[in-house]
Structures are given as structure tokens and as C-alpha cells.
Amino acid sequence: MIIRGVQTDADERKTHFGFETVSEAEKTEKVYKVFENVAKKYDIMNDAMSLGIHRLWKDRLLHVMNPVPGTKLLDVAGGTGDITFRFVDYVRFRLRCQTRRELKSRQSLSWQQIAESYGQNESKSLGGSHAIVCDINKQMLKVGKQKAQSLGYTKGVSWVVGNAEELPFDDNKFDVYTIAFGIRNVTHISQALEEAYRVLKPGGRFLCLEFSRVNNPFLSRLYDLYSFQVIPVLGEVIAGDWKSYQYLVESIRRFPEQEEFKAMMEDVGFLKTEYHNITSGVVAIHSGFKL
């Protein structure tokens, strides 16, 4: 961009788009286009690329989170809703367990009273829990909303267009912040981490599920071969888009390794930081608290 013959600092700054060097503004546009292109086939491709294992990774994230009724979740880059839907299911399960415990302690209740108790808990809308899916890409949110309607996730879920680097929320608002397979696509990772810290309540938890560094040399070679030789082909066959999936593979290699990302979390103020490698480090769950 030229303003009165002077190039702005923002346009001079360079970053990476996969293995390509681009301006920061250009990266934002390119990433947006990638996810706009893949949105309709996003879930199908996730299953194809990971052989369905991504579902287990996301289940693991929820078990690490272990949300209780009343939890306020912000699911950033949550697009098609996979994490939020699991959150809703988990909270519903905790509510059912809570109801059973309460009813067992009151053995003299009639069948009608028991039925009414279950009905009342259903009407509480997740016991006060609420999830906001926030994504910069309108097409991804559109797909997520359609899934929510078809699968019955209509209560306790909101959808908001927003940038991870400049979230449209007040300070100290959420109990848990999640970002799954999204933070490697932001232009300024540290800025996204600062925003995560800002919107979390004191005591709130940051959880990131992201592709990481494989710690098994033999598996690492197989993983690289599969990533660069198979995944773009799947993208072309299933989604008609080789370039987007080539970028997604390359972006994984540019993302900081486990210890480096942990240090970035600590730099913005997160404490009790840790990570758990899954599938030999193909993905990792990073956790930190705002204390």
C-alpha cells in the first residue's frame, strides 16, 4: 500500500505463509481465502487426513479441560464447532451425573418428582454454561451454524465473527479459552496469546490443541512423507484444492516446537504452563492459567 508515496511499516514487515515469504497484510488475506475455500469440505478432509484420529485428539482436549456446569468457554478459530459441541456434551453429562447423585440422596421421591427433576435440569440450559465460537472466517462460521442446527446444539452456544489478535470481548470474561488447530494460522502468535490472557478471568485456563514436533525419528520421516506426498493429493481429490492443503502442511512445519510455544505462553503471563504430546508429538495440548 502506498500512502502519498510512502510505504507503510505494516506493508514492509514480512512473515511466512507456509514456506513462502509474504507481507503481513497479504498473509491475513491468504489465510482467510484458504479457509473460505476449504470450509465446506473441512470436516470430511479432517477425517481423511487423520484417518479419523482428530476426533480422539479433540476428545482428549475436553478431558484435559474437564468443564463443570457453569463454565464460560471461548472457542477461538472454532469454525465448524467441533470443540464447542464436545464441550456441550461434556457439560450435559456432568449435569446428568449431578442429577443422579442428588436423586440417590433423596430415596423417598416419587416417579413423577424424579421425572420433573430431570426435566428441570434439561431446561437450565447447561447449568449456566455457555460457549462462544469465535472465528475470523464467515464461511467457516456458516458451516458451523448449519452443523449446530442439524445436530441439535442450539442452546448455550453463540457464534461471533472475530480476529484472534483483536478479540471483540471485554477483559476477564471467560473461564476457559480454547484454540484447536488455529493458532498457527494467525499472523502474530504472541498477540493472539496476549488477547487470550486478557479475556480470561483470573484463574481462567488457556488450552491449545495444535500440530507440533514428532519426537520419534522413524515416525517423523513417515509423517513428512505422508504430509507432503499424500495430504495435498487428498485435498485435490476431495476438496478440489491442492494449494490450500499444501499450505496447511507447510504451516505445521513453521509453527514453534513444544518448548518454544510454552515459553511464548509464559512471556505473556500464563503460569503453571505444561504440554502433553499426543501420537508421539504429531499434536500437543498446551495448557496455562491466568493467576
Coordinates of C-alpha atoms in Angstrom, one line a residue:
M1 CA 0.0 0.0 0.0
I2 CA 1.4 3.4 -0.9
I3 CA 0.1 6.5 1.0
R4 CA 1.3 9.8 -0.5
G5 CA 4.3 8.0 -2.0
V6 CA 5.4 6.4 1.3
Q7 CA 5.2 2.7 2.0
T8 CA 3.7 1.9 5.4
D9 CA 5.6 -0.1 8.1
A10 CA 2.9 -2.7 8.1
D11 CA 3.5 -3.4 4.5
E12 CA 7.3 -3.6 4.9
R13 CA 7.0 -6.2 7.6
K14 CA 7.3 -9.7 6.3
T15 CA 6.1 -13.1 7.6
H16 CA 5.6 -16.6 6.3
F17 CA 2.7 -18.2 4.5
G18 CA 3.7 -21.8 4.7
F19 CA 7.2 -21.8 3.1
E20 CA 6.5 -18.5 1.2
T21 CA 7.6 -15.1 2.4
V22 CA 4.8 -12.5 2.2
S23 CA 3.7 -9.2 3.8
E24 CA 1.7 -9.5 7.0
A25 CA -1.4 -8.0 5.3
E26 CA -1.0 -10.5 2.5
K27 CA -0.8 -13.4 4.9
T28 CA -4.0 -12.4 6.6
E29 CA -5.8 -12.3 3.2
K30 CA -4.3 -15.6 2.0
V31 CA -5.2 -17.5 5.2
Y32 CA -8.7 -16.1 5.0
K33 CA -9.0 -17.4 1.4
V34 CA -7.7 -20.8 2.4
F35 CA -10.4 -21.4 5.0
E36 CA -13.0 -19.8 2.8
N37 CA -12.1 -22.4 0.1
V38 CA -12.0 -25.4 2.4
A39 CA -14.9 -24.7 4.7
K40 CA -17.5 -26.9 3.0
K41 CA -15.1 -29.9 2.9
Y42 CA -13.3 -29.1 6.2
D43 CA -14.8 -31.9 8.3
I44 CA -14.5 -34.5 5.5
M45 CA -10.9 -33.6 4.9
N46 CA -10.1 -33.8 8.6
D47 CA -11.3 -37.3 8.7
A48 CA -9.5 -38.2 5.5
M49 CA -6.2 -36.6 6.5
S50 CA -6.1 -38.0 10.0
L51 CA -7.9 -41.3 9.4
G52 CA -10.4 -40.0 11.9
I53 CA -7.8 -39.7 14.7
H54 CA -8.5 -35.9 15.0
R55 CA -11.7 -36.9 16.8
L56 CA -9.7 -38.6 19.6
W57 CA -7.4 -35.7 19.9
K58 CA -10.3 -33.3 20.4
D59 CA -11.9 -35.7 22.9
R60 CA -8.6 -35.6 24.8
L61 CA -8.7 -31.9 24.9
L62 CA -12.1 -32.0 26.6
H63 CA -10.9 -34.5 29.1
V64 CA -8.0 -32.2 30.0
M65 CA -10.4 -29.3 30.2
N66 CA -12.9 -31.2 32.4
P67 CA -15.5 -28.4 32.4
V68 CA -18.2 -28.2 35.1
P69 CA -21.7 -26.8 34.7
G70 CA -21.5 -23.0 34.7
T71 CA -18.2 -22.8 32.7
K72 CA -18.0 -20.0 30.2
L73 CA -16.0 -21.1 27.2
L74 CA -14.5 -19.0 24.4
D75 CA -13.6 -21.3 21.4
V76 CA -11.4 -19.3 19.1
A77 CA -10.9 -20.3 15.5
G78 CA -13.7 -22.7 16.4
G79 CA -15.2 -22.5 12.9
T80 CA -17.2 -25.7 12.4
G81 CA -17.9 -26.2 16.1
D82 CA -16.1 -29.5 17.0
I83 CA -14.7 -28.3 20.3
T84 CA -17.8 -26.5 21.3
F85 CA -20.1 -29.4 20.6
R86 CA -17.9 -31.7 22.7
F87 CA -18.0 -29.1 25.4
V88 CA -21.8 -29.1 25.4
D89 CA -21.9 -32.9 25.5
Y90 CA -19.4 -33.0 28.4
V91 CA -21.4 -30.4 30.5
R92 CA -24.6 -32.2 29.8
F93 CA -23.0 -35.5 31.0
R94 CA -21.8 -33.7 34.2
L95 CA -25.3 -32.4 34.8
R96 CA -26.9 -35.8 34.4
C97 CA -24.4 -37.2 36.9
Q98 CA -25.1 -34.4 39.3
T99 CA -28.9 -35.1 39.0
R100 CA -28.4 -38.8 39.7
R101 CA -26.3 -38.1 42.8
E102 CA -29.0 -35.6 44.1
L103 CA -31.8 -38.1 43.5
K104 CA -30.0 -41.0 45.1
S105 CA -29.7 -38.9 48.2
R106 CA -33.5 -38.5 48.3
Q107 CA -34.8 -42.0 48.1
S108 CA -38.3 -41.2 49.0
L109 CA -39.1 -39.2 45.8
S110 CA -42.0 -40.4 43.6
W111 CA -41.5 -41.3 39.9
Q112 CA -43.2 -38.0 39.0
Q113 CA -40.8 -36.0 41.1
I114 CA -37.8 -37.8 39.6
A115 CA -39.1 -37.1 36.1
E116 CA -39.6 -33.4 37.0
S117 CA -36.1 -33.2 38.4
Y118 CA -34.6 -34.4 35.1
G119 CA -36.8 -32.0 33.2
Q120 CA -35.8 -29.0 35.3
N121 CA -32.1 -29.7 34.7
E122 CA -32.7 -30.0 31.0
S123 CA -34.3 -26.6 31.0
K124 CA -31.4 -25.0 32.9
S125 CA -29.5 -24.7 29.6
L126 CA -26.3 -26.4 30.5
G127 CA -26.4 -25.4 34.2
G128 CA -25.4 -21.8 33.3
S129 CA -22.6 -22.9 30.9
H130 CA -22.2 -21.0 27.7
A131 CA -19.8 -21.4 24.7
I132 CA -19.0 -18.7 22.2
V133 CA -17.5 -19.9 18.9
C134 CA -15.3 -17.0 17.5
D135 CA -13.8 -17.3 14.1
I136 CA -12.5 -14.7 11.7
N137 CA -13.9 -16.6 8.7
K138 CA -17.6 -16.1 8.0
Q139 CA -17.8 -19.1 5.7
M140 CA -16.4 -21.4 8.5
L141 CA -18.9 -20.0 10.9
K142 CA -21.7 -20.5 8.4
V143 CA -20.8 -24.2 8.2
G144 CA -20.6 -24.5 12.0
K145 CA -24.0 -22.9 12.5
Q146 CA -25.6 -25.3 9.9
K147 CA -24.0 -28.3 11.8
A148 CA -25.3 -26.9 15.1
Q149 CA -28.8 -26.8 13.8
S150 CA -28.7 -30.2 12.3
L151 CA -27.1 -31.8 15.3
G152 CA -29.3 -30.0 17.9
Y153 CA -26.6 -27.8 19.5
T154 CA -28.8 -24.7 19.7
K155 CA -28.9 -23.9 23.4
G156 CA -26.0 -22.3 25.2
V157 CA -23.9 -21.6 22.0
S158 CA -23.3 -18.3 20.3
W159 CA -21.4 -17.5 17.1
V160 CA -19.2 -14.4 16.7
V161 CA -17.0 -13.1 13.9
G162 CA -13.7 -12.1 15.4
N163 CA -10.0 -11.9 15.0
A164 CA -7.8 -13.9 17.5
E165 CA -5.4 -11.0 17.5
E166 CA -8.1 -8.4 18.5
L167 CA -11.0 -10.2 20.2
P168 CA -14.3 -8.4 20.4
F169 CA -14.8 -9.2 24.1
D170 CA -14.3 -7.5 27.5
D171 CA -11.4 -8.2 29.9
N172 CA -11.8 -11.1 32.4
K173 CA -14.8 -12.6 30.8
F174 CA -14.2 -16.4 30.3
D175 CA -13.3 -19.4 32.4
V176 CA -11.7 -21.3 29.5
Y177 CA -10.2 -20.2 26.2
T178 CA -9.6 -22.9 23.6
I179 CA -8.0 -22.8 20.2
A180 CA -7.7 -26.0 18.2
F181 CA -5.6 -26.2 15.0
G182 CA -5.9 -22.4 14.6
I183 CA -3.1 -20.5 16.3
R184 CA -0.5 -21.5 13.7
N185 CA -2.5 -19.6 11.1
V186 CA -2.6 -16.2 12.9
T187 CA -0.1 -13.5 11.8
H188 CA 1.1 -12.6 15.3
I189 CA 1.0 -15.6 17.6
S190 CA 2.2 -13.5 20.6
Q191 CA -0.6 -11.0 20.1
A192 CA -3.2 -13.8 20.0
L193 CA -1.7 -15.2 23.3
E194 CA -2.0 -11.7 24.8
E195 CA -5.6 -11.5 23.8
A196 CA -6.3 -14.9 25.3
Y197 CA -4.8 -13.8 28.6
R198 CA -6.8 -10.6 28.5
V199 CA -10.2 -12.1 28.1
L200 CA -9.7 -14.9 30.6
K201 CA -10.9 -14.4 34.2
P202 CA -8.3 -14.7 37.0
G203 CA -8.0 -18.4 37.5
G204 CA -9.1 -19.0 33.9
R205 CA -7.4 -21.6 31.7
F206 CA -5.8 -21.4 28.2
L207 CA -5.9 -24.6 26.2
C208 CA -4.3 -25.0 22.7
L209 CA -4.5 -28.2 20.6
E210 CA -2.1 -27.8 17.7
F211 CA 0.2 -29.8 15.4
S212 CA 3.7 -30.0 16.8
R213 CA 7.1 -31.7 16.5
V214 CA 7.2 -35.5 16.3
N215 CA 9.6 -36.9 18.8
N216 CA 10.2 -40.3 17.1
P217 CA 12.7 -40.1 14.2
F218 CA 11.2 -43.0 12.2
L219 CA 7.7 -41.8 12.7
S220 CA 8.8 -38.3 11.8
R221 CA 10.1 -39.4 8.4
L222 CA 6.9 -41.3 7.7
Y223 CA 4.9 -38.3 8.8
D224 CA 6.8 -35.9 6.5
L225 CA 6.3 -38.3 3.6
Y226 CA 2.6 -38.6 4.2
S227 CA 2.1 -34.9 4.8
F228 CA 3.8 -33.7 1.6
Q229 CA 3.0 -36.6 -0.8
V230 CA -0.5 -37.6 0.3
I231 CA -2.3 -34.7 2.0
P232 CA -2.2 -32.3 -1.0
V233 CA -3.4 -35.1 -3.2
L234 CA -6.3 -35.7 -0.9
G235 CA -7.1 -32.0 -0.9
E236 CA -7.2 -32.1 -4.7
V237 CA -9.3 -35.2 -4.9
I238 CA -11.8 -34.5 -2.1
A239 CA -11.9 -30.7 -2.0
G240 CA -10.6 -29.7 -5.4
D241 CA -7.9 -27.6 -3.8
W242 CA -4.2 -28.7 -3.8
K243 CA -2.7 -25.3 -2.8
S244 CA -4.7 -24.8 0.4
Y245 CA -3.7 -28.2 1.8
Q246 CA -0.1 -27.7 0.7
Y247 CA -0.1 -24.5 2.7
L248 CA -1.7 -26.3 5.7
V249 CA 1.1 -28.9 5.7
E250 CA 3.8 -26.2 5.4
S251 CA 2.3 -24.1 8.2
I252 CA 2.7 -27.0 10.6
R253 CA 6.5 -27.0 9.9
R254 CA 6.7 -23.3 10.6
F255 CA 4.9 -23.5 14.0
P256 CA 7.1 -23.3 17.1
E257 CA 8.0 -26.6 18.7
Q258 CA 6.6 -27.5 22.1
E259 CA 9.1 -25.9 24.4
E260 CA 9.3 -22.7 22.3
F261 CA 5.5 -22.3 22.3
K262 CA 5.4 -23.0 26.1
A263 CA 7.9 -20.2 26.6
M264 CA 5.8 -17.8 24.4
M265 CA 2.8 -18.5 26.7
E266 CA 4.9 -17.7 29.8
D267 CA 6.1 -14.5 28.2
V268 CA 2.5 -13.1 28.1
G269 CA 1.9 -14.1 31.7
F270 CA 0.5 -17.6 31.8
L271 CA 1.6 -19.7 34.8
K272 CA 1.5 -23.4 35.6
T273 CA 2.2 -24.0 31.9
E274 CA 2.6 -27.5 30.5
Y275 CA 2.1 -29.6 27.4
H276 CA 1.0 -33.1 26.6
N277 CA 2.3 -34.8 23.5
I278 CA -0.2 -37.0 21.7
T279 CA 0.6 -39.5 19.0
S280 CA 4.3 -39.1 19.6
G281 CA 4.1 -35.3 19.2
V282 CA 2.1 -35.2 16.0
V283 CA -0.1 -32.9 18.1
A284 CA 0.3 -31.4 21.5
I285 CA -2.1 -29.9 24.1
H286 CA -0.6 -26.8 25.7
S287 CA -2.2 -25.6 29.0
G288 CA -1.7 -22.5 31.1
F289 CA -3.5 -20.4 33.8
K290 CA -4.1 -16.8 34.3
L291 CA -3.3 -16.5 38.0

